[in-house]
Amino acid sequence: EAGVVQSPRYKIIEKKQPVAFWCNPISGHNTLYWYLQNLGQGPELLIRYENEEAVDDSQLPKDRFSAERLKGVDSTLKIQPAELGDSAVYLCASSAIQGTGELFFGEGSRLTVL
Amino acid sequence: GNSVTQMEGPVTLSEEAFLTINCTYTATGYPSLFWYVQYPGEGLQLLLKATKADDKGSNKGFEATYRKETTSFHLEKGSVQVSDSAVYFCGEGGTSYGKLTFGQGTILTVHP
């Protein structure tokens, strides 16, 4: 069974440029998460989807970050414009059963903003 | 809000040494508790979990017991191997349905 797939693995951009990350969850998983992981820190939730509905986006900085999950499968996380402080790893995870915490993570997308 | 505090690292051990990584949490109710592991170059993966007080989660020789009275979920292994070198994250699935809160992670390095 294929795991959670993320792309790109690495991205280097200059500040004020836009960037987008893509995630393909495990087939059949209806819950999808985007987490932010700063260096030396644990992952922090940005947004959680149940199918195509964003049910928890309270930690998403909506002035520059946006996300979508069309048709309740793939998801895209966008930053526009990027700032130096956005340099981090963006993790996507999915789960099949709500609330159990058994999340399956992708390898992450490492963003460097210069 | 809910939070998880882990023992600060990094932790460096010799092969076959005993490992303990402390984890405490703050949450209302009875959250599920987890340990995730991240090997070099890989994504986080679930190591073990416990869903109620006094439960013991175990996997790959690692164990952790859900202690409600001390709000702790310490990770232990009796004899570590070089292949256990990784970053370990404690997490709690609190009262916010579907939300998993992580600690800051503990880097473990095991030398031959």
PDB file of C-alpha atoms in Angstrom:
ATOM      1  CA  GLU A   1       0.000   0.000   0.000  1.00  0.00           C
ATOM      2  CA  ALA A   2       1.375   3.383  -0.969  1.00  0.00           C
ATOM      3  CA  GLY A   3       1.996   5.814   1.844  1.00  0.00           C
ATOM      4  CA  VAL A   4       1.307   9.525   2.035  1.00  0.00           C
ATOM      5  CA  VAL A   5       3.064  11.226  -0.858  1.00  0.00           C
ATOM      6  CA  GLN A   6       4.254  14.813  -0.704  1.00  0.00           C
ATOM      7  CA  SER A   7       5.953  17.042  -3.214  1.00  0.00           C
ATOM      8  CA  PRO A   8       8.258  18.742  -3.615  1.00  0.00           C
ATOM      9  CA  ARG A   9      10.644  17.316  -1.012  1.00  0.00           C
ATOM     10  CA  TYR A  10      12.718  20.470  -1.056  1.00  0.00           C
ATOM     11  CA  LYS A  11      11.986  24.010  -2.164  1.00  0.00           C
ATOM     12  CA  ILE A  12      14.170  27.103  -2.049  1.00  0.00           C
ATOM     13  CA  ILE A  13      12.594  30.457  -2.847  1.00  0.00           C
ATOM     14  CA  GLU A  14      13.205  34.103  -2.232  1.00  0.00           C
ATOM     15  CA  LYS A  15      11.011  36.003   0.176  1.00  0.00           C
ATOM     16  CA  LYS A  16       7.785  37.426  -1.213  1.00  0.00           C
ATOM     17  CA  GLN A  17       7.560  34.605  -3.755  1.00  0.00           C
ATOM     18  CA  PRO A  18       4.660  32.151  -3.725  1.00  0.00           C
ATOM     19  CA  VAL A  19       5.070  28.445  -3.044  1.00  0.00           C
ATOM     20  CA  ALA A  20       2.752  25.460  -3.091  1.00  0.00           C
ATOM     21  CA  PHE A  21       2.965  21.996  -1.576  1.00  0.00           C
ATOM     22  CA  TRP A  22       0.991  18.986  -2.680  1.00  0.00           C
ATOM     23  CA  CYS A  23      -0.154  15.958  -0.721  1.00  0.00           C
ATOM     24  CA  ASN A  24      -1.728  12.688  -1.774  1.00  0.00           C
ATOM     25  CA  PRO A  25      -3.057  10.781   1.250  1.00  0.00           C
ATOM     26  CA  ILE A  26      -3.384   7.048   1.657  1.00  0.00           C
ATOM     27  CA  SER A  27      -6.253   5.730  -0.413  1.00  0.00           C
ATOM     28  CA  GLY A  28      -9.477   5.644   1.578  1.00  0.00           C
ATOM     29  CA  HIS A  29      -8.276   7.998   4.332  1.00  0.00           C
ATOM     30  CA  ASN A  30     -10.882  10.706   4.682  1.00  0.00           C
ATOM     31  CA  THR A  31      -9.000  12.828   7.224  1.00  0.00           C
ATOM     32  CA  LEU A  32      -6.037  14.887   6.067  1.00  0.00           C
ATOM     33  CA  TYR A  33      -3.751  17.099   8.130  1.00  0.00           C
ATOM     34  CA  TRP A  34      -1.140  19.708   7.365  1.00  0.00           C
ATOM     35  CA  TYR A  35       1.444  20.204  10.098  1.00  0.00           C
ATOM     36  CA  LEU A  36       4.283  22.707  10.393  1.00  0.00           C
ATOM     37  CA  GLN A  37       7.572  21.538  11.904  1.00  0.00           C
ATOM     38  CA  ASN A  38      10.161  24.130  12.799  1.00  0.00           C
ATOM     39  CA  LEU A  39      13.737  23.049  13.415  1.00  0.00           C
ATOM     40  CA  GLY A  40      14.083  21.356  16.779  1.00  0.00           C
ATOM     41  CA  GLN A  41      10.354  21.471  17.449  1.00  0.00           C
ATOM     42  CA  GLY A  42       7.464  19.061  17.272  1.00  0.00           C
ATOM     43  CA  PRO A  43       4.866  19.274  14.528  1.00  0.00           C
ATOM     44  CA  GLU A  44       2.105  21.849  14.983  1.00  0.00           C
ATOM     45  CA  LEU A  45      -1.267  21.490  13.316  1.00  0.00           C
ATOM     46  CA  LEU A  46      -2.100  24.027  10.603  1.00  0.00           C
ATOM     47  CA  ILE A  47      -5.315  22.595   9.223  1.00  0.00           C
ATOM     48  CA  ARG A  48      -7.382  19.421   9.324  1.00  0.00           C
ATOM     49  CA  TYR A  49      -9.811  18.225   6.676  1.00  0.00           C
ATOM     50  CA  GLU A  50     -12.652  15.778   6.951  1.00  0.00           C
ATOM     51  CA  ASN A  51     -13.214  14.844   3.326  1.00  0.00           C
ATOM     52  CA  GLU A  52     -13.254  18.215   1.537  1.00  0.00           C
ATOM     53  CA  GLU A  53     -14.294  20.257   4.573  1.00  0.00           C
ATOM     54  CA  ALA A  54     -11.736  22.149   6.668  1.00  0.00           C
ATOM     55  CA  VAL A  55     -12.906  21.345  10.211  1.00  0.00           C
ATOM     56  CA  ASP A  56      -9.997  22.901  12.120  1.00  0.00           C
ATOM     57  CA  ASP A  57      -8.026  25.765  10.582  1.00  0.00           C
ATOM     58  CA  SER A  58      -7.625  27.865  13.704  1.00  0.00           C
ATOM     59  CA  GLN A  59      -3.800  27.729  13.517  1.00  0.00           C
ATOM     60  CA  LEU A  60      -3.552  28.574   9.828  1.00  0.00           C
ATOM     61  CA  PRO A  61      -2.254  32.136   9.213  1.00  0.00           C
ATOM     62  CA  LYS A  62      -4.952  33.077   6.776  1.00  0.00           C
ATOM     63  CA  ASP A  63      -3.358  36.308   5.623  1.00  0.00           C
ATOM     64  CA  ARG A  64      -0.752  34.399   3.618  1.00  0.00           C
ATOM     65  CA  PHE A  65      -1.569  30.705   3.883  1.00  0.00           C
ATOM     66  CA  SER A  66      -4.346  28.894   2.065  1.00  0.00           C
ATOM     67  CA  ALA A  67      -5.242  25.278   1.578  1.00  0.00           C
ATOM     68  CA  GLU A  68      -7.695  23.253  -0.390  1.00  0.00           C
ATOM     69  CA  ARG A  69      -8.714  19.664  -0.735  1.00  0.00           C
ATOM     70  CA  LEU A  70     -10.610  19.201  -3.934  1.00  0.00           C
ATOM     71  CA  LYS A  71     -12.892  16.161  -4.129  1.00  0.00           C
ATOM     72  CA  GLY A  72     -11.747  15.093  -0.685  1.00  0.00           C
ATOM     73  CA  VAL A  73      -8.549  13.422  -1.892  1.00  0.00           C
ATOM     74  CA  ASP A  74      -5.406  15.402  -2.778  1.00  0.00           C
ATOM     75  CA  SER A  75      -4.606  18.614  -0.987  1.00  0.00           C
ATOM     76  CA  THR A  76      -2.547  21.709  -1.715  1.00  0.00           C
ATOM     77  CA  LEU A  77      -1.068  24.125   0.802  1.00  0.00           C
ATOM     78  CA  LYS A  78      -0.043  27.530  -0.531  1.00  0.00           C
ATOM     79  CA  ILE A  79       1.945  30.398   0.906  1.00  0.00           C
ATOM     80  CA  GLN A  80       1.787  33.782  -0.765  1.00  0.00           C
ATOM     81  CA  PRO A  81       3.903  35.752  -0.197  1.00  0.00           C
ATOM     82  CA  ALA A  82       6.504  33.713   1.666  1.00  0.00           C
ATOM     83  CA  GLU A  83       8.462  35.259   4.527  1.00  0.00           C
ATOM     84  CA  LEU A  84      11.825  34.313   6.008  1.00  0.00           C
ATOM     85  CA  GLY A  85      10.091  32.858   9.073  1.00  0.00           C
ATOM     86  CA  ASP A  86       8.193  30.371   6.921  1.00  0.00           C
ATOM     87  CA  SER A  87      11.341  28.272   6.478  1.00  0.00           C
ATOM     88  CA  ALA A  88      10.338  24.922   7.967  1.00  0.00           C
ATOM     89  CA  VAL A  89       9.175  21.437   7.081  1.00  0.00           C
ATOM     90  CA  TYR A  90       5.549  21.108   6.028  1.00  0.00           C
ATOM     91  CA  LEU A  91       4.147  17.712   6.883  1.00  0.00           C
ATOM     92  CA  CYS A  92       1.061  16.085   5.498  1.00  0.00           C
ATOM     93  CA  ALA A  93      -0.661  13.240   7.299  1.00  0.00           C
ATOM     94  CA  SER A  94      -3.806  11.207   6.846  1.00  0.00           C
ATOM     95  CA  SER A  95      -5.907   8.897   8.945  1.00  0.00           C
ATOM     96  CA  ALA A  96      -8.795   6.546   8.384  1.00  0.00           C
ATOM     97  CA  ILE A  97     -10.493   6.661  11.760  1.00  0.00           C
ATOM     98  CA  GLN A  98     -11.356   9.919  13.470  1.00  0.00           C
ATOM     99  CA  GLY A  99      -9.886  10.703  16.856  1.00  0.00           C
ATOM    100  CA  THR A 100      -7.634   7.679  17.353  1.00  0.00           C
ATOM    101  CA  GLY A 101      -4.476   9.639  16.614  1.00  0.00           C
ATOM    102  CA  GLU A 102      -3.039   7.004  14.291  1.00  0.00           C
ATOM    103  CA  LEU A 103      -1.753   9.416  11.725  1.00  0.00           C
ATOM    104  CA  PHE A 104       0.293   8.333   8.752  1.00  0.00           C
ATOM    105  CA  PHE A 105       2.826  10.965   7.743  1.00  0.00           C
ATOM    106  CA  GLY A 106       4.509  11.805   4.495  1.00  0.00           C
ATOM    107  CA  GLU A 107       8.226  12.589   4.361  1.00  0.00           C
ATOM    108  CA  GLY A 108       7.555  16.306   4.387  1.00  0.00           C
ATOM    109  CA  SER A 109       8.386  19.287   2.203  1.00  0.00           C
ATOM    110  CA  ARG A 110      11.344  21.327   3.406  1.00  0.00           C
ATOM    111  CA  LEU A 111      11.012  25.012   2.569  1.00  0.00           C
ATOM    112  CA  THR A 112      13.893  27.453   2.666  1.00  0.00           C
ATOM    113  CA  VAL A 113      13.076  31.127   2.192  1.00  0.00           C
ATOM    114  CA  LEU A 114      16.052  33.351   1.352  1.00  0.00           C
TER     115      LEU A 114
ATOM    116  CA  GLY B   1      -4.730  24.443  25.812  1.00  0.00           C
ATOM    117  CA  ASN B   2      -3.345  20.929  25.749  1.00  0.00           C
ATOM    118  CA  SER B   3       0.404  20.526  25.762  1.00  0.00           C
ATOM    119  CA  VAL B   4       3.097  17.863  25.847  1.00  0.00           C
ATOM    120  CA  THR B   5       6.501  18.253  27.467  1.00  0.00           C
ATOM    121  CA  GLN B   6       9.355  15.921  26.656  1.00  0.00           C
ATOM    122  CA  MET B   7      12.697  15.351  28.246  1.00  0.00           C
ATOM    123  CA  GLU B   8      15.241  17.576  26.577  1.00  0.00           C
ATOM    124  CA  GLY B   9      17.853  15.948  24.420  1.00  0.00           C
ATOM    125  CA  PRO B  10      19.916  14.993  22.784  1.00  0.00           C
ATOM    126  CA  VAL B  11      20.326  11.628  24.457  1.00  0.00           C
ATOM    127  CA  THR B  12      23.465   9.645  23.671  1.00  0.00           C
ATOM    128  CA  LEU B  13      23.787   6.012  24.747  1.00  0.00           C
ATOM    129  CA  SER B  14      25.959   3.011  24.118  1.00  0.00           C
ATOM    130  CA  GLU B  15      24.454  -0.059  22.514  1.00  0.00           C
ATOM    131  CA  GLU B  16      22.553  -2.288  24.985  1.00  0.00           C
ATOM    132  CA  ALA B  17      22.048   0.563  27.453  1.00  0.00           C
ATOM    133  CA  PHE B  18      18.688   1.222  29.099  1.00  0.00           C
ATOM    134  CA  LEU B  19      16.625   4.053  27.647  1.00  0.00           C
ATOM    135  CA  THR B  20      14.082   6.341  29.278  1.00  0.00           C
ATOM    136  CA  ILE B  21      12.583   9.386  27.593  1.00  0.00           C
ATOM    137  CA  ASN B  22      10.228  11.285  29.858  1.00  0.00           C
ATOM    138  CA  CYS B  23       6.933  12.704  28.644  1.00  0.00           C
ATOM    139  CA  THR B  24       4.231  14.549  30.544  1.00  0.00           C
ATOM    140  CA  TYR B  25       1.017  16.043  29.263  1.00  0.00           C
ATOM    141  CA  THR B  26      -1.654  18.515  30.242  1.00  0.00           C
ATOM    142  CA  ALA B  27      -5.165  17.823  29.033  1.00  0.00           C
ATOM    143  CA  THR B  28      -8.657  17.605  30.343  1.00  0.00           C
ATOM    144  CA  GLY B  29     -10.441  14.320  30.218  1.00  0.00           C
ATOM    145  CA  TYR B  30      -8.734  11.139  29.088  1.00  0.00           C
ATOM    146  CA  PRO B  31      -6.672  11.693  25.953  1.00  0.00           C
ATOM    147  CA  SER B  32      -5.047   8.927  23.989  1.00  0.00           C
ATOM    148  CA  LEU B  33      -1.251   9.013  24.216  1.00  0.00           C
ATOM    149  CA  PHE B  34       1.290   8.172  21.539  1.00  0.00           C
ATOM    150  CA  TRP B  35       4.944   7.869  20.728  1.00  0.00           C
ATOM    151  CA  TYR B  36       6.022   8.571  17.172  1.00  0.00           C
ATOM    152  CA  VAL B  37       9.508   7.993  15.791  1.00  0.00           C
ATOM    153  CA  GLN B  38      11.280   9.719  12.919  1.00  0.00           C
ATOM    154  CA  TYR B  39      14.269   7.894  11.463  1.00  0.00           C
ATOM    155  CA  PRO B  40      16.791   9.898   9.435  1.00  0.00           C
ATOM    156  CA  GLY B  41      15.357  10.891   6.082  1.00  0.00           C
ATOM    157  CA  GLU B  42      11.934   9.399   6.796  1.00  0.00           C
ATOM    158  CA  GLY B  43       8.512  10.615   7.891  1.00  0.00           C
ATOM    159  CA  LEU B  44       7.075  10.248  11.367  1.00  0.00           C
ATOM    160  CA  GLN B  45       5.648   6.837  12.114  1.00  0.00           C
ATOM    161  CA  LEU B  46       3.621   5.548  15.006  1.00  0.00           C
ATOM    162  CA  LEU B  47       5.731   3.576  17.482  1.00  0.00           C
ATOM    163  CA  LEU B  48       3.138   2.770  20.147  1.00  0.00           C
ATOM    164  CA  LYS B  49       0.000   4.093  21.779  1.00  0.00           C
ATOM    165  CA  ALA B  50      -2.236   3.777  24.850  1.00  0.00           C
ATOM    166  CA  THR B  51      -5.848   4.839  24.958  1.00  0.00           C
ATOM    167  CA  LYS B  52      -6.745   4.711  28.658  1.00  0.00           C
ATOM    168  CA  ALA B  53      -5.200   4.925  32.097  1.00  0.00           C
ATOM    169  CA  ASP B  54      -2.842   2.068  33.082  1.00  0.00           C
ATOM    170  CA  ASP B  55      -2.669   0.799  29.501  1.00  0.00           C
ATOM    171  CA  LYS B  56       0.776  -0.201  28.328  1.00  0.00           C
ATOM    172  CA  GLY B  57       1.720   0.331  24.711  1.00  0.00           C
ATOM    173  CA  SER B  58       4.584  -1.702  23.294  1.00  0.00           C
ATOM    174  CA  ASN B  59       6.371  -2.229  20.003  1.00  0.00           C
ATOM    175  CA  LYS B  60       9.895  -3.174  18.848  1.00  0.00           C
ATOM    176  CA  GLY B  61      11.026  -3.606  22.453  1.00  0.00           C
ATOM    177  CA  PHE B  62       9.802  -0.148  23.462  1.00  0.00           C
ATOM    178  CA  GLU B  63       7.177   0.290  26.173  1.00  0.00           C
ATOM    179  CA  ALA B  64       5.219   3.158  27.696  1.00  0.00           C
ATOM    180  CA  THR B  65       2.548   3.109  30.397  1.00  0.00           C
ATOM    181  CA  TYR B  66      -0.306   5.614  30.604  1.00  0.00           C
ATOM    182  CA  ARG B  67      -0.106   7.096  34.110  1.00  0.00           C
ATOM    183  CA  LYS B  68      -3.118   9.250  34.813  1.00  0.00           C
ATOM    184  CA  GLU B  69      -2.040  10.132  38.345  1.00  0.00           C
ATOM    185  CA  THR B  70       1.259  11.617  37.180  1.00  0.00           C
ATOM    186  CA  THR B  71       0.018  12.641  33.687  1.00  0.00           C
ATOM    187  CA  SER B  72       2.988  10.859  32.186  1.00  0.00           C
ATOM    188  CA  PHE B  73       3.786   8.467  29.343  1.00  0.00           C
ATOM    189  CA  HIS B  74       7.506   7.749  29.613  1.00  0.00           C
ATOM    190  CA  LEU B  75       9.149   5.720  26.857  1.00  0.00           C
ATOM    191  CA  GLU B  76      11.483   2.889  27.886  1.00  0.00           C
ATOM    192  CA  LYS B  77      13.610   0.231  26.247  1.00  0.00           C
ATOM    193  CA  GLY B  78      15.748  -2.258  28.080  1.00  0.00           C
ATOM    194  CA  SER B  79      18.524  -2.579  25.527  1.00  0.00           C
ATOM    195  CA  VAL B  80      18.902  -0.045  22.728  1.00  0.00           C
ATOM    196  CA  GLN B  81      20.480  -0.738  19.355  1.00  0.00           C
ATOM    197  CA  VAL B  82      22.292   1.514  16.912  1.00  0.00           C
ATOM    198  CA  SER B  83      19.241   1.235  14.644  1.00  0.00           C
ATOM    199  CA  ASP B  84      17.124   2.959  17.322  1.00  0.00           C
ATOM    200  CA  SER B  85      18.902   6.241  16.614  1.00  0.00           C
ATOM    201  CA  ALA B  86      16.113   8.614  15.659  1.00  0.00           C
ATOM    202  CA  VAL B  87      13.955  11.475  16.915  1.00  0.00           C
ATOM    203  CA  TYR B  88      11.147  10.450  19.260  1.00  0.00           C
ATOM    204  CA  PHE B  89       7.965  12.503  19.657  1.00  0.00           C
ATOM    205  CA  CYS B  90       5.414  12.123  22.409  1.00  0.00           C
ATOM    206  CA  GLY B  91       1.873  13.080  21.485  1.00  0.00           C
ATOM    207  CA  GLU B  92      -1.588  13.339  22.960  1.00  0.00           C
ATOM    208  CA  GLY B  93      -4.892  13.132  21.134  1.00  0.00           C
ATOM    209  CA  GLY B  94      -6.836  15.416  23.394  1.00  0.00           C
ATOM    210  CA  THR B  95     -10.362  16.568  23.693  1.00  0.00           C
ATOM    211  CA  SER B  96     -10.183  18.451  20.388  1.00  0.00           C
ATOM    212  CA  TYR B  97     -11.509  15.712  18.195  1.00  0.00           C
ATOM    213  CA  GLY B  98      -8.974  14.477  15.705  1.00  0.00           C
ATOM    214  CA  LYS B  99      -6.213  16.818  16.825  1.00  0.00           C
ATOM    215  CA  LEU B 100      -2.842  15.388  17.876  1.00  0.00           C
ATOM    216  CA  THR B 101      -0.518  17.613  19.928  1.00  0.00           C
ATOM    217  CA  PHE B 102       3.198  16.778  19.919  1.00  0.00           C
ATOM    218  CA  GLY B 103       6.092  17.425  22.229  1.00  0.00           C
ATOM    219  CA  GLN B 104       9.264  19.034  20.931  1.00  0.00           C
ATOM    220  CA  GLY B 105      10.996  15.744  20.167  1.00  0.00           C
ATOM    221  CA  THR B 106      14.032  14.017  21.687  1.00  0.00           C
ATOM    222  CA  ILE B 107      17.041  13.098  19.572  1.00  0.00           C
ATOM    223  CA  LEU B 108      18.473   9.692  20.456  1.00  0.00           C
ATOM    224  CA  THR B 109      21.908   8.604  19.261  1.00  0.00           C
ATOM    225  CA  VAL B 110      23.130   5.102  20.016  1.00  0.00           C
ATOM    226  CA  HIS B 111      26.823   4.297  19.582  1.00  0.00           C
ATOM    227  CA  PRO B 112      28.215   0.802  18.969  1.00  0.00           C
TER     228      PRO B 112
END
